[in-house]
Short mmCIF file of C-alpha atoms and ligand atoms in Angstrom, two decimals:
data_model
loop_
_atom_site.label_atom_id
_atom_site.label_comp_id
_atom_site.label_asym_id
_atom_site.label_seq_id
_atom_site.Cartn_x
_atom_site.Cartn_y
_atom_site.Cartn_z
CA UNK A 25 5.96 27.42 -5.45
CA UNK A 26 4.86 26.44 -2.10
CA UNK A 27 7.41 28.91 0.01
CA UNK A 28 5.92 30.19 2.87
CA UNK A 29 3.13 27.70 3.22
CA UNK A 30 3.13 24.49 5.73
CA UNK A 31 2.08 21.14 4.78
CA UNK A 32 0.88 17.95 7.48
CA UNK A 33 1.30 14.99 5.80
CA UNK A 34 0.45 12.21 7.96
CA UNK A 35 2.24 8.93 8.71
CA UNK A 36 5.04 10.50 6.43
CA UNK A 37 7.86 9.25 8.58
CA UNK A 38 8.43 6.51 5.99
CA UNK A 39 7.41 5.18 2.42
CA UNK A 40 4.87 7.18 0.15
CA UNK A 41 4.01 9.69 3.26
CA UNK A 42 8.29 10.82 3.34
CA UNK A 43 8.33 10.54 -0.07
CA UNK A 44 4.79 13.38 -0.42
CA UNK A 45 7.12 15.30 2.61
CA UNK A 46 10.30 15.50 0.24
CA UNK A 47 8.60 16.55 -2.92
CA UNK A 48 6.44 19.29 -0.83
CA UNK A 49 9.79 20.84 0.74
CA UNK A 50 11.24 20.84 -2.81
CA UNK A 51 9.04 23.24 -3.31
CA UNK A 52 9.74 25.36 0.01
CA UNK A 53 7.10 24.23 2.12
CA UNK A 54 7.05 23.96 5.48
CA UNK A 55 6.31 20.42 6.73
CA UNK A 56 4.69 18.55 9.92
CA UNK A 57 5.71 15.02 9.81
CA UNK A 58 3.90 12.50 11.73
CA UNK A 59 4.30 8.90 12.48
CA UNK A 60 6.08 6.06 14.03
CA UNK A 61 9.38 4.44 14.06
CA UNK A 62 12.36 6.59 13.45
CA UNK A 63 11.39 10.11 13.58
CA UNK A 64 15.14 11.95 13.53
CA UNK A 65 16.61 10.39 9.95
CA UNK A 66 12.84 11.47 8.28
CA UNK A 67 13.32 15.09 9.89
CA UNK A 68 17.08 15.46 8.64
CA UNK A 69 15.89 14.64 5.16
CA UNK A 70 13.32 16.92 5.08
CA UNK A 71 15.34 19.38 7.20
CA UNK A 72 18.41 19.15 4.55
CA UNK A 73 15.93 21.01 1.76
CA UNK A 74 15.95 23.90 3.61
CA UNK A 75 12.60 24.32 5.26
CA UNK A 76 11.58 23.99 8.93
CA UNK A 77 10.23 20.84 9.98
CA UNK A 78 7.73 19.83 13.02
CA UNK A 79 6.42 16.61 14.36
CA UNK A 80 3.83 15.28 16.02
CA UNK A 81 3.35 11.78 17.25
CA UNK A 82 -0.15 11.34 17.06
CA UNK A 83 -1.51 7.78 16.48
CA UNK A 84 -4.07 8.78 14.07
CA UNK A 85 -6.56 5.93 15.29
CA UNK A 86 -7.09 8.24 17.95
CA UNK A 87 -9.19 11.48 17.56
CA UNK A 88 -8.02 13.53 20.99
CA UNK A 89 -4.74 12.89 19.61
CA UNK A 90 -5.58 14.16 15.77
CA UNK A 91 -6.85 17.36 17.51
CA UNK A 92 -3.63 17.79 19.56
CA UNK A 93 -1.79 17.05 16.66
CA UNK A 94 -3.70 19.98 14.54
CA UNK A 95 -3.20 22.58 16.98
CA UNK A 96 0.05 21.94 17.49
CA UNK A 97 0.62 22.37 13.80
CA UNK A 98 -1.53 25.58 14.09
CA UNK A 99 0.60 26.97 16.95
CA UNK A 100 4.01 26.21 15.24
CA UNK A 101 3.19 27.10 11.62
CA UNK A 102 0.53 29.51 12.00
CA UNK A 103 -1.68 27.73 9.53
CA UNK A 104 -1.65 24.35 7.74
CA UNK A 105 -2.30 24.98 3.77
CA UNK A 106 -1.66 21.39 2.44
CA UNK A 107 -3.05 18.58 4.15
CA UNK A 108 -1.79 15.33 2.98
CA UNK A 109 -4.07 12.39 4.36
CA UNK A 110 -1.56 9.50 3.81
CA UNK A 111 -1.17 7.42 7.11
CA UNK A 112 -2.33 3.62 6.62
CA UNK A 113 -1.95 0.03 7.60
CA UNK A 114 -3.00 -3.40 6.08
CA UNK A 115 -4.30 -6.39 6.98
CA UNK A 116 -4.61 -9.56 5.14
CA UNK A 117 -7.25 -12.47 5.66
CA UNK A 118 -10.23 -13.32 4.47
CA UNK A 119 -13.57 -12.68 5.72
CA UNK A 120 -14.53 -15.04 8.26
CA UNK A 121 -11.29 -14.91 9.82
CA UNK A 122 -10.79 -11.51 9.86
CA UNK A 123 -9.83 -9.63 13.81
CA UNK A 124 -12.29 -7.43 14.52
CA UNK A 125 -9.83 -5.98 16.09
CA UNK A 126 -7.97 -5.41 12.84
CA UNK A 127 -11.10 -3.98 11.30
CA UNK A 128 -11.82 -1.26 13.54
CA UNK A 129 -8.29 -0.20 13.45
CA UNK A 130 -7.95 0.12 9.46
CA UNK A 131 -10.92 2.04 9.26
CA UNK A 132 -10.03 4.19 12.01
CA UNK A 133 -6.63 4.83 10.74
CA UNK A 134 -7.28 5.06 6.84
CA UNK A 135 -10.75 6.26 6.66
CA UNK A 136 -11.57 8.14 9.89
CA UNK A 137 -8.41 9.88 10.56
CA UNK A 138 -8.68 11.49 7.25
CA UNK A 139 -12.49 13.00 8.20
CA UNK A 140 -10.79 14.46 11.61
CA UNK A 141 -8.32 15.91 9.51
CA UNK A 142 -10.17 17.55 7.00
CA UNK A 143 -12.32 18.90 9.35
CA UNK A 144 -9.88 20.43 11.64
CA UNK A 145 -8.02 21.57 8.89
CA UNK A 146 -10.91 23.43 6.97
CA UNK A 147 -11.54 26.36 9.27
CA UNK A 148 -8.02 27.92 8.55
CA UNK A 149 -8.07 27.13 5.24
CA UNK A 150 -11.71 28.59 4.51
CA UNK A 151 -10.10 31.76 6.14
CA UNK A 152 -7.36 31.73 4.28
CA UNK A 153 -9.39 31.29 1.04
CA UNK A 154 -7.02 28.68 -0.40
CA UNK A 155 -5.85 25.32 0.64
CA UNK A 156 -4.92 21.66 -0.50
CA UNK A 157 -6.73 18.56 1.07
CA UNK A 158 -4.74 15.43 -1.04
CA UNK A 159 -5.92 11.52 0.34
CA UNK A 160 -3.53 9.26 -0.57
CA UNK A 161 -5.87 6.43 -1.28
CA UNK A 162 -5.20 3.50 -3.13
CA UNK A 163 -6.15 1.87 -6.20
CA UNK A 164 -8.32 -0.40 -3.65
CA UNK A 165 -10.35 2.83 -3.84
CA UNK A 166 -11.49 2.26 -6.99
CA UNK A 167 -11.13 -1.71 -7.12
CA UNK A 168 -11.07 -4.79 -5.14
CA UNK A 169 -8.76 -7.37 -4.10
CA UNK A 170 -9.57 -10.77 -2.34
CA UNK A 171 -8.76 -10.91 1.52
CA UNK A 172 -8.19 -7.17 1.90
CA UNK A 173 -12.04 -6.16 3.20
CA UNK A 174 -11.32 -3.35 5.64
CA UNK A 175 -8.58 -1.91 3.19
CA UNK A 176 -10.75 -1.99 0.40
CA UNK A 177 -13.86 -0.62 2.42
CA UNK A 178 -11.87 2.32 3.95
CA UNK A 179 -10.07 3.42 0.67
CA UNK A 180 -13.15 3.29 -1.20
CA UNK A 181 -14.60 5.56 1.80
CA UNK A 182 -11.47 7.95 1.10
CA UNK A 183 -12.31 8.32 -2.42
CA UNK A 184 -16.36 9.28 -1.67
CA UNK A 185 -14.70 11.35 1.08
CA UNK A 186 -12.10 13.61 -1.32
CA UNK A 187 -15.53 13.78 -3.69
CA UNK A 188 -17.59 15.35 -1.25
CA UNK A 189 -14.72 17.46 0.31
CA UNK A 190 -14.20 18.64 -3.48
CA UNK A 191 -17.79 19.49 -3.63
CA UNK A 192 -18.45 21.50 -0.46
CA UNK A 193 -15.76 23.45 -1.33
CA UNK A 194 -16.09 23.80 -4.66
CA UNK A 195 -16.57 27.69 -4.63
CA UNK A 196 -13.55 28.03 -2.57
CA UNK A 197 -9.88 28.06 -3.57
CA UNK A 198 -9.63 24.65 -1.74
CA UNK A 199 -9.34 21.29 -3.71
CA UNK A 200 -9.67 18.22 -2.30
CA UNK A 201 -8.07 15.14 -4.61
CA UNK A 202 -6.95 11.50 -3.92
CA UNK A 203 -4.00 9.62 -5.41
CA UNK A 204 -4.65 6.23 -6.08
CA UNK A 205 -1.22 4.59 -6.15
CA UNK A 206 -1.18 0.46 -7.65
CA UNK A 207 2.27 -1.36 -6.17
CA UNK A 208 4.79 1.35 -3.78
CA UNK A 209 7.66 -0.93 -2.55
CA UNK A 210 7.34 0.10 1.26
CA UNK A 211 7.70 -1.66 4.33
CA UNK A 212 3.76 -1.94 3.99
CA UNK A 213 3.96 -4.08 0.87
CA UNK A 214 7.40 -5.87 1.46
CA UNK A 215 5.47 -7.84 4.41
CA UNK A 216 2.92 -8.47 1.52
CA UNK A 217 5.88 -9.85 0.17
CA UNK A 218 7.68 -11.85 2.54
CA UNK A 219 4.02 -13.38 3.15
CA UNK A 220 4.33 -14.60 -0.70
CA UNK A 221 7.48 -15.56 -0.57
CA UNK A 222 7.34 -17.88 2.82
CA UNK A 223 3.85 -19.44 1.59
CA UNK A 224 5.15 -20.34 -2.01
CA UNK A 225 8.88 -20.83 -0.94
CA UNK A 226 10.10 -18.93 -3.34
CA UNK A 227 12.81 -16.06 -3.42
CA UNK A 228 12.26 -12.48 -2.54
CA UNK A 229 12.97 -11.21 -6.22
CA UNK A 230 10.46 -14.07 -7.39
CA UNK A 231 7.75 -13.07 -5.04
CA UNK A 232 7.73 -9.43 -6.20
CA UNK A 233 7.52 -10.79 -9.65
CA UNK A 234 4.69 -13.05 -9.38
CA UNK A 235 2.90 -9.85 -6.99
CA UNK A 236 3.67 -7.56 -9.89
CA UNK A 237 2.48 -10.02 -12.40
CA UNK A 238 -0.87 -10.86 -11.03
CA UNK A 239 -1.65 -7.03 -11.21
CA UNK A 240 0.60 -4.40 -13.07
CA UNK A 241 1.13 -5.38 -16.34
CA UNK A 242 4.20 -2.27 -15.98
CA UNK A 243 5.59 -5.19 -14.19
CA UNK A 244 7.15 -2.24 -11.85
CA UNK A 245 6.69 -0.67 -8.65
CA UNK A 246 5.16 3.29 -8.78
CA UNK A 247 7.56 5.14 -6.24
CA UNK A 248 7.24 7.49 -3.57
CA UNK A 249 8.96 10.55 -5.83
CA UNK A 250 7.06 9.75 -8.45
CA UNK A 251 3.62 10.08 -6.13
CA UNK A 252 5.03 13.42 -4.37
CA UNK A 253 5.57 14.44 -8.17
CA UNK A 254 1.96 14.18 -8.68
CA UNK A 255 1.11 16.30 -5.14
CA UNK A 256 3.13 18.63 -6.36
CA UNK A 257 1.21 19.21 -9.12
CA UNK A 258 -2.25 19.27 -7.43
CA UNK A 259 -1.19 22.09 -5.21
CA UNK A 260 -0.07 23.93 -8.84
CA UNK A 261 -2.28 27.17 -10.08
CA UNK A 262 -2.79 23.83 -12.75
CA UNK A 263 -4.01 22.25 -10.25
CA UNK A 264 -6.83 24.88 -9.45
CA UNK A 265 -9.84 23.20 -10.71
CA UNK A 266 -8.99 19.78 -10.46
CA UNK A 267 -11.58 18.59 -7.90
CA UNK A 268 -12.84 15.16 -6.37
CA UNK A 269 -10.54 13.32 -9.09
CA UNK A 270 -9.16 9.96 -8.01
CA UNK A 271 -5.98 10.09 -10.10
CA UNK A 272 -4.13 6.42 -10.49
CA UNK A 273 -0.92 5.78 -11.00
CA UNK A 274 -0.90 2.00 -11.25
CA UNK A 275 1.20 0.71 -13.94
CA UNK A 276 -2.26 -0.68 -16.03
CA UNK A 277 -3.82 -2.14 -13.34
CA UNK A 278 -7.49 -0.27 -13.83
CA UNK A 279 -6.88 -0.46 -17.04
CA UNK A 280 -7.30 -4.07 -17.67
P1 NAD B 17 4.47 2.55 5.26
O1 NAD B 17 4.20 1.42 6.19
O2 NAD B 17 5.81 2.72 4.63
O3 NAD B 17 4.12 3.94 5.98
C1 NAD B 17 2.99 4.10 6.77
C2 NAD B 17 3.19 5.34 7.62
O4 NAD B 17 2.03 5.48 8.46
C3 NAD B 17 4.38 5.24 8.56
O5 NAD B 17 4.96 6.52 8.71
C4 NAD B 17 3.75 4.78 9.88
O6 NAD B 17 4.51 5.13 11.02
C5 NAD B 17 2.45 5.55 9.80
N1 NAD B 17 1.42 5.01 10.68
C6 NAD B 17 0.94 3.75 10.76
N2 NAD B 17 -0.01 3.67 11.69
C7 NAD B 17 -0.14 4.91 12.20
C8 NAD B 17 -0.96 5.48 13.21
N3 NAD B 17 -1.83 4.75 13.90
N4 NAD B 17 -0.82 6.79 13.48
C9 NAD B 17 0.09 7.55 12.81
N5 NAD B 17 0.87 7.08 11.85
C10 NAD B 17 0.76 5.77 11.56
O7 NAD B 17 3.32 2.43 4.18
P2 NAD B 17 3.10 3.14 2.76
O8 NAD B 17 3.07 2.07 1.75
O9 NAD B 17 3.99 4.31 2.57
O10 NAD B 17 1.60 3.63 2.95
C11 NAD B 17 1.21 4.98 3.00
C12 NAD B 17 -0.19 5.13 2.45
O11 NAD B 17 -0.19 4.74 1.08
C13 NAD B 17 -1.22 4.23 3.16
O12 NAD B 17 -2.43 4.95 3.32
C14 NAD B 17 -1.41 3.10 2.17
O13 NAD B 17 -2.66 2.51 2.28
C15 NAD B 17 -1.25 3.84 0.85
N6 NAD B 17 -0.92 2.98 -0.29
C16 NAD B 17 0.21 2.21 -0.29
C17 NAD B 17 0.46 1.42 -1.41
C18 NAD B 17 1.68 0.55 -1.50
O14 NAD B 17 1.75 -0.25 -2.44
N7 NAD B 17 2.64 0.68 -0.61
C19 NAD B 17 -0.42 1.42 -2.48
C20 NAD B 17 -1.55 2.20 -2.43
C21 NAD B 17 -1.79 3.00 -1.33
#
């Protein structure tokens, strides 16, 4: 379905981001990873579907180094048709205690890397007169959770971000969704965790139970297949009209 097109999905060098990657080259795309940590085991499992595979390091708290990282994709690929606006870090604590520092590097990273992005990414697609702008957001997009202000504030920023993206190019073969996942077992959540587990002094099976239980009443983790399952289908000819939605897959948790 997607043979002969390249998608950037960034921070995709592990978790939900490798997992969006995989699913994508399933379907013959091309794919620009991005990220940190180990960058040659993500390549060889992308590389093993049978598609070519780039990478740029980009920290994508950094706009110089977002631009870099889109022309590079431009120059390698041609074109990128499927942006995939994934990369993201947490933070826990409440309020008054919370690191600036901290602050201004969530919403950098989760919010404001997906605006430099989308707007690098738009010219070619516009051209091109089709393209797929999916923000991996979070259920935090749509509700919120004590101690998690700059995670919550940025994903709820991502989902008014994919609306008006949807909207300005509404007349255009371009969509722009967001994927609101509940609990992903990644490294990003197993520190969430380990953080349960040393406070109550409890086991690691026990702390993912009590995590799931406060939340999901599926009592189980969404995984990263299951999320590239549902990119998949937004860059679908089903998928043609299906603008500015913020699609969860949370186990029950919104539902409650
Ligand atoms: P993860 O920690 O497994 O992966 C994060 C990826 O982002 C990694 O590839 C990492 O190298 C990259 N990254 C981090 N900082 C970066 C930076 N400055 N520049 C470039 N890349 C950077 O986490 P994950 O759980 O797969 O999270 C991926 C996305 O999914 C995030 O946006 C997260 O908010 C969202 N999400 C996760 C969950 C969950 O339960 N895990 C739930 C909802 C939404």
């Amino acid at each position: 379905m997607l043979k002969g097109k390249t998608a950037l999905v960034t921070g995709s060098t592990s978790g939900i981001g490798l997992g969006i990657a995989k699913a994508l080259a399933r379907q013959g795309a091309n794919i620009v990873l991005n990220g940190f940590g180990d960058v040659a085991g993500p390549q060889a499992e992308v590389a093993s579907l049978g598609v070519r595979v780039g990478y740029h390091a980009a920290d994508m708290s950094k706009p110089d180094e977002i631009e870099s990282m889109m022309a590079h994709a431009a120059q390698q690929f041609g074109r990128v048709d499927v942006l995939v606006n994934n990369a993201g870090i947490q933070h826990v604590s409440r309020i008054e205690s919370f690191p600036v520092e901290r602050w201004d590097a969530i919403i950098a990273i989760n919010l404001s890397s997906a605006f430099h992005a989308t707007r690098l990414a738009l010219p070619a697609m516009l051209a091109a007169g089709w393209g797929r702008i999916i923000n991996v957001a979070s259920i935090h997009g749509l509700v919120g959770s004590a101690e998690k202000s700059a995670y919550v504030a940025a994903k709820h920023g991502v989902v008014g971000l994919t609306k008006v993206t949807a909207l300005e190019n509404a007349t255009t073969g371009i969509t722009c969704n967001a994927i609101c996942p509940g609990w992903v077992l990644t490294p990003l959540v197993q520190k969430q965790v380990d953080a349960k587990a040393a406070a109550l002094g409890v086991s690691n099976d026990e702390a993912v139970k009590l995590l799931l239980q406060e939340k999901e009443p599926s009592m189980q983790f969404t995984t990263p297949e299951e999320i590239g399952e549902l990119a998949v289908f937004f860059c679908s000819p089903a998928g043609n009209n299906v603008r500015g939605v913020a699609w969860n897959m949370d186990g029950g948790w919104t539902a409650q």
